[in-house]
Amino acid sequence: MISKNNFLSATITFLFSVAILTGQQSGPAITDQSLEDVFWESLQKERAPKDSLVLWQEQVLLHTDKDILEPKEHLFFKAYVLTGPEQLRVSASDVLKVELLNENGQLVNSQYHKVVDGAAEGSFKVPKKTKSGKHYLRAYTRWMLNYGPENFAVKAISVQKRKSLSSVGNLDFGGIEVFPEGGNLIAGLENRIAVGFEKLGETQISVVDENNNEVAKVQNYGGGLGTFLLKPKVGERYSLLLNKGRKIPLPNSNAVGYTLRLNTIDDSKVVAKVASTKNLKDQDIYLRGRINGIKFFESKVDFNKNNEVEIDIPKGKLPNGVLRLQLEDDIDQVWASRPLHISNNELRLQIEETSNVEGRSLKIKVTDTEGLPVQTELSVALGQNKTVSTSKNSFDSVRNQRFLNDLLVLTNQLPADYALNKVTELPDEIRYNFQKGLEFYGRAYDLDAVPLTNTKIQIVVSGEGEAEAYEVVTNEEGLFELKNLQIEGEADMVFRRVAEEDRDKFVKVVPYQYETPPLNFEDKNGQQDLRSKQFIPKKQTAEFKPDENAERLVTLEGVTLIGEKLKAKRTPSIYNIEPDRVTYQNPERPRTIPELFLGIPGVQVVGLGSLNPRLVLPRTIGGGPTLWVIDGLPLIQPTSLNDIMSLVPFFDVDRIELLLGANATIYGTRGAGGVILMYTRNGMDENYFNRKKARLTFEGFHDSLSFDAYQGQLNSKRGKTEGSTVYWNPSLKTDENGEAVIELPKLSESGGITFDVKAITPDGKNGSLKTIY
C-alpha cells in the first residue's frame, strides 16, 4: 500500500503511483481532498507502472487568432506545452484542458484536446448568450494542477458586439488602455507611459492638461502600440485627447515615489533607469527581479545628486520567462513594478512582401541568433483592420523587434503567449498524475435512487459509428471510474447490470467533476500580477506603523449542491378544486370503468355487465346533461358511459372525480347536470421507469472546426466584419532556408493587416512578431 504522505522521494524521479480523476459531465463538484479520500483505496489496486519520469514542471503557451470577438464567433488557438528549465516543447501529458471563464472566474465552457508533439490546436465557439465584457481563455494539463492555478496559461479575451465597444479592464476606456511603466505616475519626474489602442483605429493621440494645452504626443509604433513621456505637476490632471475630441483621463499622479524605466534593445543587458522624488533620497531602496517568487537579481539603488541612477541587468544570468522587476524598501513595500520578458534562445522573424502572377504574398524568414536558417513550425494569424493605418516597421532590425516585444509585455499582450515562470520548486505534495486519456467517474444508483455498492456495471460507449463495452465494479460508496478513454467528439454512455427484472437492469449514474480552479494571477509572494495597471501608494519606512487592530478574516470553503426536481405521480386536480366525490384505480388489480363508479357514493350503474351500461347520478345534482372532462379536455355533450368506455382503456385510468353544485359552476351552464372528471396515468407511478436515466452524453476530445470551414460558413452568411481574421494557420512550416510564403487574400485598399506569428522549436527556442503591415 502506498502512503499518502510519501509521494516524493529524495531523488527527482518517481513511479506513476497516483492518478486523480477528472470528469466530463456536469454534476456534483468535489474538491481535490475529498476526491483523494474517496478514491484512494481503489486507485492503489492497478498502479504498478514500469516507467519513471523526471519531475519537471509543465507550462502552456497560448496563441490565438484574435482577442476581441462576438458571441457565436469561433476563437482559434494553438497551445504549446513546454517542460523543464529549458522549456522544451515536449510533454508527458497527452491531454490539455481549455476553458473559457468570465471576469469573475466562472466557467462558461470547456474542452479537452490531445497533445501531440508538445502542442495542441483547435477552435472555441463563444456561446450565443455570453454576456459582453472581459473573459479569459485558460489552458492547463492535469500535471500543472500540482503547481497551482497561478501557473496556468491565461489570455484575456474581450467578448462584445463590434458596433458598441465595451470597457475591458480597470483602466480600459472604450478599447484604450494606459500602462505607466512603473505602475504609477510620479509628479515632478519624467514618466514613460505605454498605450494600447489598436481596436479603435486611433492614430493621432495627444496628451493635454486641464486647460487643454498639449503637453505630449503619443508615438505610434503600429500594431496598436504607442508610448509618450510626461512630467506631471503636483495636483495637475491630464487626459488623452482622441479623435473627434473625446478625452480619456489619466490616473492621478503621486507626489512621492519612484519611476522605473527600462531599455531592452541591447543584446547582452537590460538598462534600468530609476528616479526618486527628493523626499525619498535617504530611504534605502533595492531593485529586485523575481520569477514565480524566486529571486534572480538584486541591486541596491544608490542615487546621485540628481536622484537618479542607471543599473545594468545582464541578460545571460537570467532565466527565460517573464521577470518581475520591483523597487522594494527595507520592509518589502513595492514602490514600482513592471514585467520584463527574457529570451536567451530567441528566434528572429523577418517578413517581406513579394509579388507574383497570382497576387500579393508575404514571405516569413526564421533565423537563430547567429543568422542561420531555422526549419520549424509557425502559428500565423492575419487580421484586417480598416481603421488602422499601415505602419511598416523595420523587420530587419532585431533591436526594433525587442523594443516592440517589450511594449507587448508592458501592455499585457504578450504574457499569455510566453511561459510566465521559470520551473518552480517541487510542490510539497504531488496529487495529480500525467493524464494519458480522458476519464469518467461517477456514482451508480438503481432507479429507486439506492446506491449500487460492490456491483458490476456494464457500460457501452458509442459514438461516430463505433461502440466499446466496459465493465467496472463499484466500491462501498457506489463509486467507479473509467480511464484512458480515447473518444473523439460526443458519445453516448449506457449503463446496465445483470438482473432478472427489466427495471432492475437499468443503472442511473450521477457523474462527478472537479471544481473549476480559481482564476489566480498572483505569484507566491502575493504581489500584484503582470496585468496590474496601477499600485497603491506606499508609506515611507519611517512612517510605517502596523495596524494592530486590523480585521481578521476567515475564508470559508464553498459547497456545491445539486437537486433533482421531484415529479408528481398524480396529475393535480383542475383549478385545484377539491372534488365532491373521488375514486382511485387500483394499478395492481384494475377495475373496469363502470366498476369504478360503484365506489362513488350516490352513483348507480344501470345495466352493469351489459353492452350498454348507463350512469344515474344523485338527484341533488339538478337537471341537464352531464359534462365529461378527460385530462382537462371537456367532451361534446351528450356523451354516454359507453362512449367513454370506447375512448379510454380502463387500465389507463388513474382516478375519477365528481363535481356537484357550486364546484361545477366553473364550467358554466354545461356543468348544470354535474361534471365527471377522469384523469389518466401520467407515467410516474411505481410501475413506470424512465430508461433515459440509464444514459448520459460524454464529451470526448473536442472536434474543432477548421479555419477554412469556418470561413466558408461566414462567406455564405455575411461579409467579413471589422477586425476579423482573414488567415489562420497553426502549422505553417518553414523550408530548409527557414522560409515560408503566405498568399494574401484580397483585402480592401484602406487600413492594414495585423500580423501575429509565433514559433517554438522542439528544443525550446522561441520567437514572436506582432505588428501591422
Short mmCIF file of C-alpha atoms in Angstrom, two decimals, residues 434-645:
data_model
loop_
_atom_site.label_atom_id
_atom_site.label_comp_id
_atom_site.label_asym_id
_atom_site.label_seq_id
_atom_site.Cartn_x
_atom_site.Cartn_y
_atom_site.Cartn_z
CA PHE A 434 0.17 12.88 -16.00
CA GLN A 435 -3.07 12.40 -17.90
CA LYS A 436 -2.85 9.96 -20.79
CA GLY A 437 -6.51 9.86 -21.81
CA LEU A 438 -9.95 11.09 -20.86
CA GLU A 439 -11.60 9.78 -17.72
CA PHE A 440 -15.09 9.43 -16.36
CA TYR A 441 -16.11 8.82 -12.79
CA GLY A 442 -19.44 8.76 -11.05
CA ARG A 443 -21.77 7.11 -8.56
CA ALA A 444 -24.18 4.32 -9.57
CA TYR A 445 -27.79 4.05 -8.35
CA ASP A 446 -30.76 1.88 -9.14
CA LEU A 447 -33.93 3.57 -10.38
CA ASP A 448 -35.14 3.91 -6.78
CA ALA A 449 -32.09 6.09 -6.02
CA VAL A 450 -30.41 3.42 -3.89
CA PRO A 451 -26.59 3.35 -4.33
CA LEU A 452 -25.28 0.21 -6.01
CA THR A 453 -22.32 -0.85 -3.90
CA ASN A 454 -19.80 -3.54 -4.87
CA THR A 455 -21.76 -4.13 -8.07
CA LYS A 456 -20.61 -4.99 -11.58
CA ILE A 457 -21.72 -2.37 -14.07
CA GLN A 458 -21.63 -2.82 -17.85
CA ILE A 459 -21.03 0.37 -19.82
CA VAL A 460 -21.46 0.76 -23.56
CA VAL A 461 -19.82 3.87 -25.06
CA SER A 462 -20.87 4.62 -28.63
CA GLY A 463 -20.03 7.48 -30.96
CA GLU A 464 -19.07 8.15 -34.59
CA GLY A 465 -20.42 4.73 -35.62
CA GLU A 466 -18.20 2.83 -33.17
CA ALA A 467 -19.01 1.29 -29.80
CA GLU A 468 -16.91 -0.11 -26.98
CA ALA A 469 -18.02 -2.07 -23.92
CA TYR A 470 -16.50 -1.77 -20.45
CA GLU A 471 -17.14 -3.46 -17.13
CA VAL A 472 -16.42 -1.80 -13.79
CA VAL A 473 -17.09 -2.68 -10.16
CA THR A 474 -18.37 -0.01 -7.79
CA ASN A 475 -16.84 0.38 -4.33
CA GLU A 476 -18.55 0.61 -0.95
CA GLU A 477 -19.80 4.10 -1.83
CA GLY A 478 -21.14 3.12 -5.25
CA LEU A 479 -18.28 4.99 -6.97
CA PHE A 480 -16.47 3.83 -10.09
CA GLU A 481 -14.14 5.16 -12.77
CA LEU A 482 -13.25 4.73 -16.44
CA LYS A 483 -9.70 5.60 -17.51
CA ASN A 484 -7.71 6.31 -20.66
CA LEU A 485 -10.71 6.91 -22.91
CA GLN A 486 -9.71 7.95 -26.43
CA ILE A 487 -13.04 9.28 -27.69
CA GLU A 488 -13.44 11.97 -30.35
CA GLY A 489 -16.49 14.22 -30.11
CA GLU A 490 -19.69 13.34 -28.28
CA ALA A 491 -20.51 9.78 -27.29
CA ASP A 492 -23.48 8.07 -25.60
CA MET A 493 -22.88 6.09 -22.42
CA VAL A 494 -25.44 3.43 -21.43
CA PHE A 495 -25.26 1.73 -18.01
CA ARG A 496 -26.64 -1.76 -17.20
CA ARG A 497 -26.27 -4.54 -14.66
CA VAL A 498 -27.30 -8.18 -14.53
CA ALA A 499 -30.82 -8.66 -13.07
CA GLU A 500 -33.96 -10.73 -13.61
CA GLU A 501 -36.48 -7.89 -13.86
CA ASP A 502 -36.13 -5.39 -16.70
CA ARG A 503 -36.48 -2.46 -14.35
CA ASP A 504 -33.60 -3.70 -12.20
CA LYS A 505 -31.23 -3.93 -15.17
CA PHE A 506 -31.09 -0.18 -15.64
CA VAL A 507 -28.47 1.84 -13.73
CA LYS A 508 -28.66 5.56 -13.09
CA VAL A 509 -25.24 7.27 -12.86
CA VAL A 510 -24.54 10.69 -11.38
CA PRO A 511 -21.26 11.97 -12.91
CA TYR A 512 -18.70 13.91 -10.87
CA GLN A 513 -16.23 16.59 -11.84
CA TYR A 514 -13.56 18.72 -10.24
CA GLU A 515 -14.38 22.20 -9.11
CA THR A 516 -13.10 24.82 -11.55
CA PRO A 517 -9.72 26.07 -10.26
CA PRO A 518 -9.82 29.73 -9.23
CA LEU A 519 -8.75 32.43 -11.66
CA ASN A 520 -5.49 33.35 -9.98
CA PHE A 521 -2.91 35.82 -11.28
CA GLU A 522 -0.87 36.29 -8.10
CA ASP A 523 2.62 34.99 -7.57
CA LYS A 524 3.79 33.16 -4.49
CA ASN A 525 4.62 36.42 -2.69
CA GLY A 526 1.11 37.74 -3.14
CA GLN A 527 2.29 40.64 -5.28
CA GLN A 528 0.09 42.07 -7.98
CA ASP A 529 0.35 40.30 -11.29
CA LEU A 530 1.58 41.31 -14.73
CA ARG A 531 -1.86 42.59 -15.65
CA SER A 532 -1.87 45.23 -12.89
CA LYS A 533 -2.06 48.77 -14.19
CA GLN A 534 -1.51 50.76 -11.00
CA PHE A 535 -0.21 50.23 -7.48
CA ILE A 536 -1.43 51.62 -4.16
CA PRO A 537 0.79 54.48 -2.92
CA LYS A 538 3.29 53.33 -0.29
CA LYS A 539 4.33 54.85 3.04
CA GLN A 540 7.89 55.84 3.80
CA THR A 541 9.67 53.40 6.07
CA ALA A 542 9.90 55.93 8.87
CA GLU A 543 6.15 56.49 8.78
CA PHE A 544 5.20 52.85 8.65
CA LYS A 545 3.20 51.64 11.66
CA PRO A 546 1.47 48.25 11.57
CA ASP A 547 -2.24 48.34 12.26
CA GLU A 548 -2.71 46.23 15.35
CA ASN A 549 -6.49 46.44 15.10
CA ALA A 550 -6.73 45.11 11.57
CA GLU A 551 -9.79 42.99 10.98
CA ARG A 552 -9.10 39.27 10.77
CA LEU A 553 -10.91 37.45 8.01
CA VAL A 554 -11.55 33.76 7.64
CA THR A 555 -12.07 32.25 4.20
CA LEU A 556 -14.96 29.80 4.09
CA GLU A 557 -14.94 26.77 1.85
CA GLY A 558 -17.53 26.71 -0.90
CA VAL A 559 -20.09 23.92 -1.12
CA THR A 560 -21.69 22.81 -4.36
CA LEU A 561 -25.19 21.33 -4.13
CA ILE A 562 -27.40 19.86 -6.80
CA GLY A 563 -31.00 18.75 -6.66
CA GLU A 564 -33.45 16.95 -8.86
CA LYS A 565 -36.97 18.25 -9.31
CA LEU A 566 -39.49 15.88 -7.83
CA LYS A 567 -42.10 14.73 -10.29
CA ALA A 568 -45.65 14.23 -9.09
CA LYS A 569 -47.02 10.74 -9.53
CA ARG A 570 -50.58 12.06 -9.97
CA THR A 571 -51.91 14.84 -12.15
CA PRO A 572 -53.23 17.63 -9.90
CA SER A 573 -56.94 18.40 -9.91
CA ILE A 574 -58.10 21.03 -12.39
CA TYR A 575 -58.06 24.53 -10.90
CA ASN A 576 -57.09 22.84 -7.60
CA ILE A 577 -60.78 22.35 -6.84
CA GLU A 578 -61.47 19.84 -4.09
CA PRO A 579 -63.86 17.28 -5.70
CA ASP A 580 -67.17 16.32 -4.06
CA ARG A 581 -66.60 12.64 -4.81
CA VAL A 582 -63.48 10.72 -5.92
CA THR A 583 -62.47 7.14 -6.61
CA TYR A 584 -59.00 5.74 -7.50
CA GLN A 585 -57.95 2.95 -9.80
CA ASN A 586 -56.02 0.04 -8.32
CA PRO A 587 -52.97 -0.45 -10.63
CA GLU A 588 -52.34 -3.95 -9.25
CA ARG A 589 -55.93 -5.15 -9.86
CA PRO A 590 -57.50 -2.60 -12.22
CA ARG A 591 -61.30 -2.34 -12.36
CA THR A 592 -63.47 -1.51 -15.35
CA ILE A 593 -64.84 2.00 -15.67
CA PRO A 594 -68.43 1.00 -14.60
CA GLU A 595 -66.92 -0.79 -11.59
CA LEU A 596 -65.00 2.35 -10.65
CA PHE A 597 -68.27 4.31 -10.42
CA LEU A 598 -69.62 1.77 -7.97
CA GLY A 599 -67.12 3.21 -5.49
CA ILE A 600 -68.65 6.71 -5.67
CA PRO A 601 -71.43 7.26 -3.07
CA GLY A 602 -74.77 8.13 -4.64
CA VAL A 603 -73.84 6.99 -8.15
CA GLN A 604 -75.63 3.98 -9.64
CA VAL A 605 -74.66 1.93 -12.69
CA VAL A 606 -77.65 0.54 -14.55
CA GLY A 607 -77.01 -2.49 -16.79
CA LEU A 608 -73.66 -3.38 -15.26
CA GLY A 609 -72.17 -6.18 -17.37
CA SER A 610 -74.42 -5.43 -20.36
CA LEU A 611 -73.37 -3.93 -23.68
CA ASN A 612 -74.92 -0.55 -22.88
CA PRO A 613 -74.48 0.43 -19.22
CA ARG A 614 -75.50 3.91 -18.07
CA LEU A 615 -75.00 6.13 -15.04
CA VAL A 616 -77.59 7.51 -12.63
CA LEU A 617 -76.24 10.48 -10.66
CA PRO A 618 -77.67 11.80 -7.36
CA ARG A 619 -80.92 13.74 -7.73
CA THR A 620 -79.38 16.69 -5.87
CA ILE A 621 -77.28 17.49 -8.88
CA GLY A 622 -80.11 19.04 -10.85
CA GLY A 623 -81.31 18.79 -14.45
CA GLY A 624 -79.35 18.89 -17.67
CA PRO A 625 -76.83 16.61 -19.38
CA THR A 626 -73.64 15.52 -17.60
CA LEU A 627 -70.32 17.06 -18.72
CA TRP A 628 -67.39 14.66 -19.17
CA VAL A 629 -63.83 16.08 -18.89
CA ILE A 630 -60.89 13.82 -19.82
CA ASP A 631 -57.50 15.12 -18.57
CA GLY A 632 -58.83 18.67 -18.58
CA LEU A 633 -60.45 18.46 -22.04
CA PRO A 634 -64.30 18.87 -21.97
CA LEU A 635 -66.14 16.48 -24.34
CA ILE A 636 -69.14 17.29 -26.52
CA GLN A 637 -72.48 16.85 -24.75
CA PRO A 638 -74.21 14.49 -24.51
CA THR A 639 -71.56 11.77 -24.00
CA SER A 640 -72.59 8.35 -22.72
CA LEU A 641 -70.72 5.97 -20.43
CA ASN A 642 -70.44 3.58 -23.36
CA ASP A 643 -68.65 6.34 -25.37
CA ILE A 644 -66.17 6.78 -22.54
CA MET A 645 -65.52 3.05 -22.34
#
